[in-house]
Amino acid sequence: MKVLVSDKLSEEGLKILKAADGLQVDVKTDLPPADLEKIIGDYDALIVRSSTKVNASLLEKAKKLKIVGRAGIGVDNVDCPAASKLGIIVENTPSGNATTTAEHTIAMMFAVSRMIPQAHHSMKDGKWDKKSFVGRELCNKVLGIVGVGNIGKIVADRALGLKMQVIGFDPFLSAEAAAQMGIDLVSLEDLFKRSDYISVHVPLSEKTKNLINRDSFAQMKKGVFILNCARGGIVNEKDLLQALEEGKVSGAALDVFEKEPPPADSQLIKHPKVVCTPHLGASTDEAQVNVAIEVAEQIVNYFKTGEVKNAVNFPSISAELAKILKPYLLLAEKIGLLQGQLSEGTPTQITIEYRGEVSKYPIAPMTVCVLRGLLDSMLENVNVNYVNAPIIAKERGLKVMESKSEEAEDFANLLTVILQTNKGKRSVSGTIFGKENPRIVRIDNFYLEAVPEGTMLVVGNIDRPGVIGNIGTLLGENKVNISRMQLGLDRESGEALSLYSVDGHVEGEILDKIRALPNILSVKEIKL
């Protein structure tokens, strides 16, 4: 098997790869994209860091590629949906650089609080200016952590050691789990209002882009400090610059930027109250060695034993079992995605029931897929994959229950997921039609038959004449095509549930128009 290392990798990792029987390892770094595309078709595995862009174009030319190993936690430079579609496993190394990034955050907090870089440059210019660099103590200050994941937890632990008060926002972390870490769990708005320092530790996504913006700054204390060692774009740079100019923000410590490298004439970087570094969060000798060893061992074990570890787009199971379970794994994840988007409130317990023939197979991979779908759809600040989903659920206080019964009910196989939140309970059931066709067959008390794919509008309504016609007319007038429609009726309550499969995204103003129609109870857009 041929392995291509296209980014610089620590020698310790290369030694593991080269010592493995049956692997031919080529190290070709800094290749132009066109040159990489010319040779990628010869390789079975690709190991990258952050420089190589593993996009759809490259993957389509990788006819033999079976696995991509990312030496680092982020997979921003890997097109995971394209890899999944082509059957290529994508693995990362989630634990190798968490400590390093957390330590960099603490270092940046010290630097911006005591104006260390500014004082350093002043002395280099031959000055002895003590009055201009009066700093701020960290002791007894409130640190607000947005995203209490692997890195956020370590930052919290270090900050508590500095005698800071730590509060955190994480929409899926239970108050009990946070309390065990010494963190006071609060809402995002409360965090903005109370914090002396705010540090973000979330991935960049549609939900987190510009998470901290002009409106956020308006809620904060005068004199707050902003720290971003996560991803550029989470903090709106234009709004941050304005907040610095107005004096609302006393200082900012930035390791990441919306555009990297940022423009040389960036006013934000030149601002005297900004401490910045060129994306050095994971740049320590120890972290480079750790991620290199981790990715090398994962690639070797994959080819040696078929083990899949730390995959972001594939459950960790053997290849043989995956063939059997493939339709069930897909169904399980789709139900999780559906539950996560339909349910409201903080999840406290999830019960997964396996009935019929499916109960005879190992259920752990299917449970992982349910959790992955659920958490991925609900969390805005965690990179959820098949490996870490159970750990994330446990850390956030989500109780996971499983039950098996070989006794079949209306279907030969039935998978039911019951999600309990602090706002109520919802049940979703699915089955496999034929050999590999997943279907949603029940949502709460509504029986139906829905293909779980694409964009859907889930509409609850009172069972009255004209409801479906009104919805169809409104969507048609707004150029929204309905490709499928499924209906369910609860005669006792007189309520109905409709699932409309539509082409593309439905704008919020259209959803509001549907909500305003007669007899409509609820409307949600979900993506499966």
C-alpha atoms as one frame of an Amber mdcrd trajectory, in Angstrom:
protein
   0.000   0.000   0.000   1.348   3.409  -0.983   1.191   6.253   1.515   1.778
   9.870   0.516   2.824  12.421   3.129   2.119  15.778   1.483   2.798  18.100
   4.454   5.727  18.272   6.839   5.480  15.538   9.465   7.657  14.969  12.511
  10.397  12.383  12.004   8.964  10.259  14.832   5.808   9.737  12.796   7.711
   8.997   9.592   9.735   6.315  11.376   6.560   4.480  12.390   5.254   4.567
   8.828   8.509   3.460   7.224   8.967   0.606   9.717   5.551  -0.901   8.933
   5.509  -3.989   6.725   3.610  -3.618   3.467   3.713   0.173   3.270   5.603
   2.264   0.744   5.939   5.785   2.102   6.631   8.810  -0.116   7.217  12.238
   1.389   6.446  14.993  -1.122   5.712  18.297   0.565   4.826  21.729  -0.810
   3.491  20.341  -4.077   1.394  22.729  -6.190  -2.240  21.532  -6.338  -1.932
  20.593 -10.020   1.111  18.420  -9.355  -0.575  16.733  -6.402  -3.619  15.918
  -8.523  -1.365  14.267 -11.112   0.091  11.760  -8.635  -2.688  11.232  -6.073
  -4.211   8.430  -8.148  -1.259   6.185  -7.255  -1.813   6.286  -3.493  -3.911
   4.323  -1.016  -3.460   6.744   1.889  -2.783  10.460   2.252  -1.388  12.144
   5.352  -1.743  15.916   5.648  -1.522  18.702   8.164  -3.109  22.057   7.312
  -1.304  23.113   4.122  -2.659  20.540   1.682  -6.211  21.284   0.535  -7.981
  17.952   0.167 -10.855  19.238  -1.936 -13.411  17.478  -4.117 -11.282  17.947
  -7.222  -8.330  16.182  -5.637 -10.457  13.402  -4.164 -12.115  12.653  -7.486
  -8.690  11.923  -8.962  -7.715   9.730  -5.996  -9.062   6.518  -7.505  -7.191
   4.226  -5.082  -7.407   6.392  -1.984  -8.908   4.631   1.017  -8.047   6.903
   3.908  -6.951  10.466   4.674  -5.112  11.083   7.929  -5.085  14.640   9.288
  -2.280  15.277  11.771  -4.285  17.686  13.912  -7.813  18.134  15.210  -9.300
  20.413  12.556 -10.368  19.043   9.187 -11.190  22.433   7.631  -8.849  21.638
   4.744 -10.528  18.296   3.979 -13.816  18.056   2.086 -15.360  15.416   4.336
 -18.724  15.181   2.511 -16.889  14.566  -0.772 -14.678  11.965   0.890 -17.699
  10.224   2.390 -19.464  10.109  -0.948 -16.390   8.470  -2.481 -16.047   6.012
   0.391 -12.810   7.542   1.692 -12.309   7.498   5.443 -11.119  10.729   7.055
  -9.328  10.487  10.396  -7.965  13.224  12.631  -5.895  13.312  15.823  -8.132
  14.993  18.407  -5.916  14.709  21.457  -2.449  15.550  20.152  -2.538  19.336
  20.405  -5.338  20.180  22.858  -2.956  20.991  25.726  -0.693  23.069  23.516
  -3.555  25.201  22.202  -4.959  25.687  25.695  -1.563  26.770  27.005  -1.227
  29.249  24.147  -4.570  30.742  25.126  -3.378  31.240  28.704  -0.116  32.756
  27.444  -2.035  35.162  25.223  -4.263  36.130  28.152  -1.206  37.019  30.221
   0.390  38.878  27.312  -2.620  41.073  26.551  -3.350  41.729  30.239   0.181
  42.891  31.082   0.909  44.386  27.642   4.076  42.301  27.468   4.680  42.620
  23.685   4.173  46.385  23.779   6.511  46.820  26.751   9.053  44.563  25.068
   9.115  46.664  21.913   9.325  49.856  23.982  12.447  48.614  25.713  13.928
  47.457  22.422  13.546  51.070  21.300  15.667  52.123  24.262  12.824  53.409
  26.461  12.032  52.828  30.137   8.322  53.624  30.142   6.542  52.095  33.113
   3.511  54.374  33.167   2.265  53.361  29.706   2.085  49.672  30.541   0.041
  49.371  33.698  -1.589  45.950  33.424  -4.415  43.969  34.954  -4.317  41.005
  37.350  -6.031  37.777  36.351  -6.727  36.721  39.930 -10.447  36.936  40.819
 -11.417  37.984  37.289 -14.259  36.231  35.448 -13.224  34.156  32.437 -16.049
  33.248  30.079 -15.337  30.200  27.917 -17.480  29.760  24.823 -17.269  26.045
  24.046 -16.254  23.708  26.859 -14.749  20.935  24.731 -11.309  19.301  24.794
  -9.432  22.610  24.677 -11.948  24.691  26.614 -11.810  22.292  29.546  -8.030
  22.571  29.772  -8.194  26.365  29.586 -10.742  26.306  32.412  -8.535  24.048
  34.526  -5.503  26.319  34.082  -7.570  29.449  34.760  -8.963  27.970  37.975
  -5.369  27.409  39.048  -4.822  31.131  38.566  -7.712  31.766  40.975  -9.999
  33.063  38.248 -13.747  32.508  38.309 -14.687  30.435  35.266 -18.098  30.514
  33.618 -18.928  28.666  30.433 -21.441  28.468  27.640 -22.021  25.130  26.001
 -25.566  24.401  24.787 -25.213  20.709  25.455 -23.154  20.561  28.643 -25.190
  19.735  31.725 -24.887  21.933  34.778 -23.800  18.904  36.814 -20.969  18.008
  34.421 -19.839  21.643  34.339 -19.911  21.873  38.124 -17.586  18.875  38.379
 -15.062  20.854  36.334 -15.472  23.896  38.557 -17.343  25.811  35.853 -20.542
  27.786  36.306 -22.678  27.005  33.249 -24.536  30.075  31.941 -26.341  31.311
  28.858 -24.353  33.031  26.129 -25.991  36.350  26.954 -25.120  35.981  30.640
 -21.554  35.081  29.737 -21.231  38.248  27.661 -22.576  40.376  30.518 -20.483
  38.884  33.333 -17.082  38.145  31.795 -13.910  40.171  32.211 -12.250  37.905
  29.637 -13.982  35.936  26.866 -12.215  33.061  25.133 -13.769  31.122  22.253
 -13.079  27.439  21.675 -15.521  26.385  18.976 -15.049  25.235  15.380 -15.937
  27.586  12.560 -19.314  26.712  11.045 -22.391  28.432   9.719 -23.686  28.568
  13.287 -20.519  30.004  14.838 -19.392  32.402  12.102 -19.496  35.956  13.514
 -20.689  34.525  16.819 -19.093  37.496  18.547 -20.202  40.639  16.750 -21.460
  44.175  17.282 -24.549  42.993  19.152 -22.395  40.773  21.366 -20.047  43.622
  22.253 -23.038  45.774  23.187 -23.904  43.271  25.929 -20.384  43.083  27.371
 -18.729  44.958  30.215 -16.729  48.042  29.350 -13.081  46.969  29.416 -13.582
  43.311  28.449 -10.731  41.349  26.852 -11.341  39.048  23.847  -9.276  35.910
  23.167  -9.493  33.823  19.987  -7.158  30.876  19.519  -9.816  28.749  17.823
 -10.707  29.749  14.265 -10.760  33.017  12.378 -14.240  34.278  11.583 -15.819
  33.382  14.928 -15.075  36.925  16.080 -16.155  39.550  13.552 -12.929  41.475
  12.975 -14.576  44.685  11.759 -16.837  44.824  14.804 -13.929  43.990  17.120
 -11.872  46.860  15.699 -14.763  49.252  16.275 -15.200  47.998  19.850 -11.484
  48.564  20.476 -11.653  52.069  19.023 -14.672  52.918  21.165 -12.989  51.590
  24.314 -15.597  48.887  24.940 -12.877  46.253  24.525  -9.644  46.920  26.430
  -7.596  44.387  24.517  -7.704  41.427  22.165  -5.403  38.435  21.799  -5.730
  36.789  18.396  -3.984  33.707  17.043  -6.375  33.169  14.124  -7.875  35.436
  11.489 -10.654  35.544   8.919  -8.036  35.492   6.178  -4.685  33.811   6.785
  -2.276  35.354   6.358  -4.175  38.591   6.999  -3.550  41.706   4.879  -0.291
  43.463   5.700  -2.155  46.730   6.239  -4.739  45.250   8.626  -5.824  47.963
  11.055  -6.838  45.337  13.584  -3.378  43.803  13.718  -1.757  47.221  13.905
  -4.011  48.307  16.757  -1.938  49.033  19.896  -4.290  47.024  22.124  -4.098
  43.846  20.025  -1.637  41.033  20.707  -1.413  38.637  17.786   0.450  35.507
  16.702   0.457  33.735  13.291  -1.762  30.724  14.149   0.703  29.204  16.619
  -1.808  27.475  18.904  -0.635  23.981  17.985   2.922  24.950  17.149   5.062
  23.322  19.816   7.637  20.588  19.406   5.616  18.304  21.658   2.364  18.803
  19.762   3.998  18.225  16.383   5.476  14.959  17.623   2.224  13.863  19.286
   0.013  14.387  16.232   2.609  12.809  13.928   2.843   9.652  16.049  -0.933
   9.509  16.429  -1.705   9.779  12.713   1.087   7.357  11.762  -0.156   4.696
  14.175  -3.715   5.106  12.918  -2.701   4.661   9.276  -0.523   1.630  10.066
  -3.269  -0.030  12.110  -5.840   0.625   9.410  -3.842  -1.299   6.810  -2.610
  -3.907   9.272  -5.841  -4.817  11.066  -8.595  -2.790   9.386  -9.039  -0.706
  12.522 -10.749   2.646  12.044  -9.928   5.109  14.822 -10.773   8.789  15.266
 -12.750   8.793  12.039 -14.864  11.869  11.404 -17.008  10.282   8.704 -17.116
   6.558   9.465 -18.006   4.423  12.506 -15.208   2.503  14.160 -16.090  -1.028
  13.150 -14.569  -3.777  11.031 -15.026  -3.708   7.265 -16.923  -7.026   7.263
 -19.499  -5.916   9.806 -19.852  -2.523   8.136 -21.179  -4.184   4.966 -23.953
  -5.875   6.928 -24.834  -2.910   9.082 -24.480  -0.178   6.467 -28.240   0.483
   5.942 -28.910   0.351   9.692 -26.032   2.704  10.432 -27.419   5.161   7.905
 -30.921   4.878   9.374 -29.591   5.346  12.923 -27.716   8.518  12.046 -30.668
   9.940  10.104 -32.960   9.389  13.095 -30.404  11.104  15.326 -30.207  14.061
  12.932 -33.989  14.259  12.806 -34.335  14.130  16.589 -31.682  16.784  17.096
 -33.395  19.214  14.758 -36.965  18.548  15.913 -36.426  18.542  19.664 -36.089
  21.611  21.848 -34.342  22.113  25.163 -31.359  20.415  26.783 -31.281  16.625
  26.272 -31.149  14.614  29.480 -31.782  11.040  28.343 -31.888   9.131  25.087
 -33.372   5.654  24.840 -32.641   3.543  21.760 -34.794   0.472  21.194 -33.766
  -2.281  18.768 -36.531  -4.705  17.760 -36.610  -7.666  15.429 -33.682  -8.980
  13.372 -31.595  -5.866  13.938 -31.324  -6.722  17.637 -29.185  -9.764  16.744
 -26.367  -7.583  15.444 -23.895  -5.579  17.556 -25.855  -2.485  18.502 -22.959
  -0.328  19.723 -22.091   1.012  16.232 -25.737   1.927  15.634 -25.970   3.700
  18.978 -22.844   5.656  18.078 -24.470   6.695  14.797 -27.618   7.865  16.596
 -25.511   9.920  19.003 -23.345  11.306  16.219 -26.395  12.479  14.270 -28.061
  13.906  17.366 -25.021  15.746  18.695 -23.869  16.999  15.313 -27.245  18.602
  14.692 -27.523  20.115  18.177 -24.007  21.265  19.012 -22.579  24.465  17.614
 -19.192  24.225  19.256 -17.937  20.656  18.973 -16.556  18.680  16.068 -18.608
  15.515  16.608 -17.477  12.257  15.032 -18.257   8.586  15.475 -15.444   8.122
  17.962 -16.070  11.008  20.309 -19.892  11.069  20.251 -20.331   8.684  23.258
 -17.662  10.572  25.211 -19.289  13.929  24.481 -22.674  12.557  25.525 -21.245
  11.299  28.817 -19.340  14.496  29.543 -22.480  16.525  29.022 -24.581  14.420
  31.305 -26.720  12.753  28.619 -27.912   9.390  29.888 -27.897   6.769  27.108
 -30.201   3.752  27.450 -30.366   0.770  25.088 -32.835  -2.090  24.857 -33.041
  -5.145  22.590 -35.897  -7.431  21.707 -36.008 -10.089  19.004 -39.791  -9.848
  19.031 -40.932  -7.900  15.970 -43.953  -5.597  15.981 -45.356  -4.179  12.735
 -41.947  -4.400  11.024 -39.300  -7.117  10.803 -36.797  -4.533  12.058 -37.562
  -1.415  14.023 -35.232   1.182  15.482 -36.859   3.645  17.886 -35.127   6.643
  19.448 -36.810   8.391  22.388 -35.242  11.702  23.372 -36.058  13.292  26.711
 -35.222  16.985  27.184 -36.028  19.501  29.876 -38.902  20.617  27.643 -40.493
  17.274  26.844 -40.128  13.952  25.060 -40.154  12.920  21.409 -40.082   9.482
  19.777 -38.936   8.673  16.228 -38.972   5.190  14.685 -37.443   3.869  11.482
 -36.988   0.658   9.574 -35.301  -0.761   6.481 -37.460  -1.506   3.468 -36.067
  -4.270   1.314 -32.370  -4.702   1.989 -31.042  -1.159   2.133 -33.793   1.475
   1.967 -34.176   3.416   5.246 -37.556   4.880   6.110 -38.965   6.966   8.957
 -42.226   5.259   9.926 -43.318   7.081  13.056 -42.853  10.456  14.755 -44.529
  10.465  18.175 -48.087   9.278  17.505 -47.988   9.986  13.782 -47.483   6.999
  11.463 -46.094   7.728   8.010 -43.493   6.568   5.500 -40.737   9.091   4.783
 -37.437   8.844   2.934 -34.880  10.435   5.280 -32.821  12.534   2.897 -32.413
  16.121   1.744 -34.294  19.143   3.036 -37.686  18.654   4.662 -40.331  20.891
   6.143 -41.956  19.257   9.165 -45.360  20.850   9.655 -47.731  20.207  12.536
 -51.327  21.318  12.054 -54.911  20.890  13.102 -56.622  18.432  10.761 -58.806
  20.784   8.743 -59.632  21.042   5.036 -57.381  23.294   2.975 -54.221  23.104
   5.079 -52.197  21.101   2.560 -53.509  23.174  -0.325 -52.542  26.418   1.403
 -49.021  25.190   2.055 -48.596  23.902  -1.480 -49.841  27.156  -2.961 -47.600
  29.274  -0.768 -44.489  27.221  -1.577 -45.337  27.248  -5.267 -45.748  31.023
  -5.289 -42.292  31.295  -3.750 -40.707  28.931  -6.315 -40.135  26.121  -3.782
 -40.552  22.716  -5.392 -42.065  19.850  -3.378 -40.519  16.549  -4.439 -42.244
  14.299  -1.880 -44.969  14.626   0.732 -45.818  12.296   3.612 -48.777  12.623
   5.962 -49.532  11.302   9.438 -52.756  11.705  11.463 -53.522  11.331  15.165
 -57.295  10.943  15.187 -57.599  11.209  18.975 -56.013  14.648  19.109 -57.267
  15.790  15.731 -53.752  16.843  14.777 -51.734  15.972  11.683 -48.051  15.941
  10.827 -46.764  16.511   7.298 -43.276  16.078   5.877 -42.567  18.026   2.704
 -39.341  17.132   0.884 -38.260  20.290  -0.936 -35.482  21.309  -3.282 -32.925
  23.552  -1.607 -33.167  25.866   1.386 -36.436  27.537   2.410 -35.919  31.124
   3.532 -37.024  32.147   7.006 -39.601  34.614   5.722 -41.325  31.796   3.820
 -41.399  29.662   6.968 -42.958  32.603   8.810 -45.655  32.834   6.136 -46.457
  29.144   6.603 -46.688  29.630  10.371 -49.179  32.414   9.766 -51.519  30.167
   7.753 -54.760  28.991   9.386 -54.578  25.842  11.567 -50.755  25.633  11.537
 -49.227  24.592  14.871 -45.516  24.330  14.089 -43.051  24.514  11.191 -39.429
  23.411  11.108 -36.915  23.028   8.317 -34.601  20.052   8.790 -31.709  18.791
   6.722 -30.972  15.104   6.413
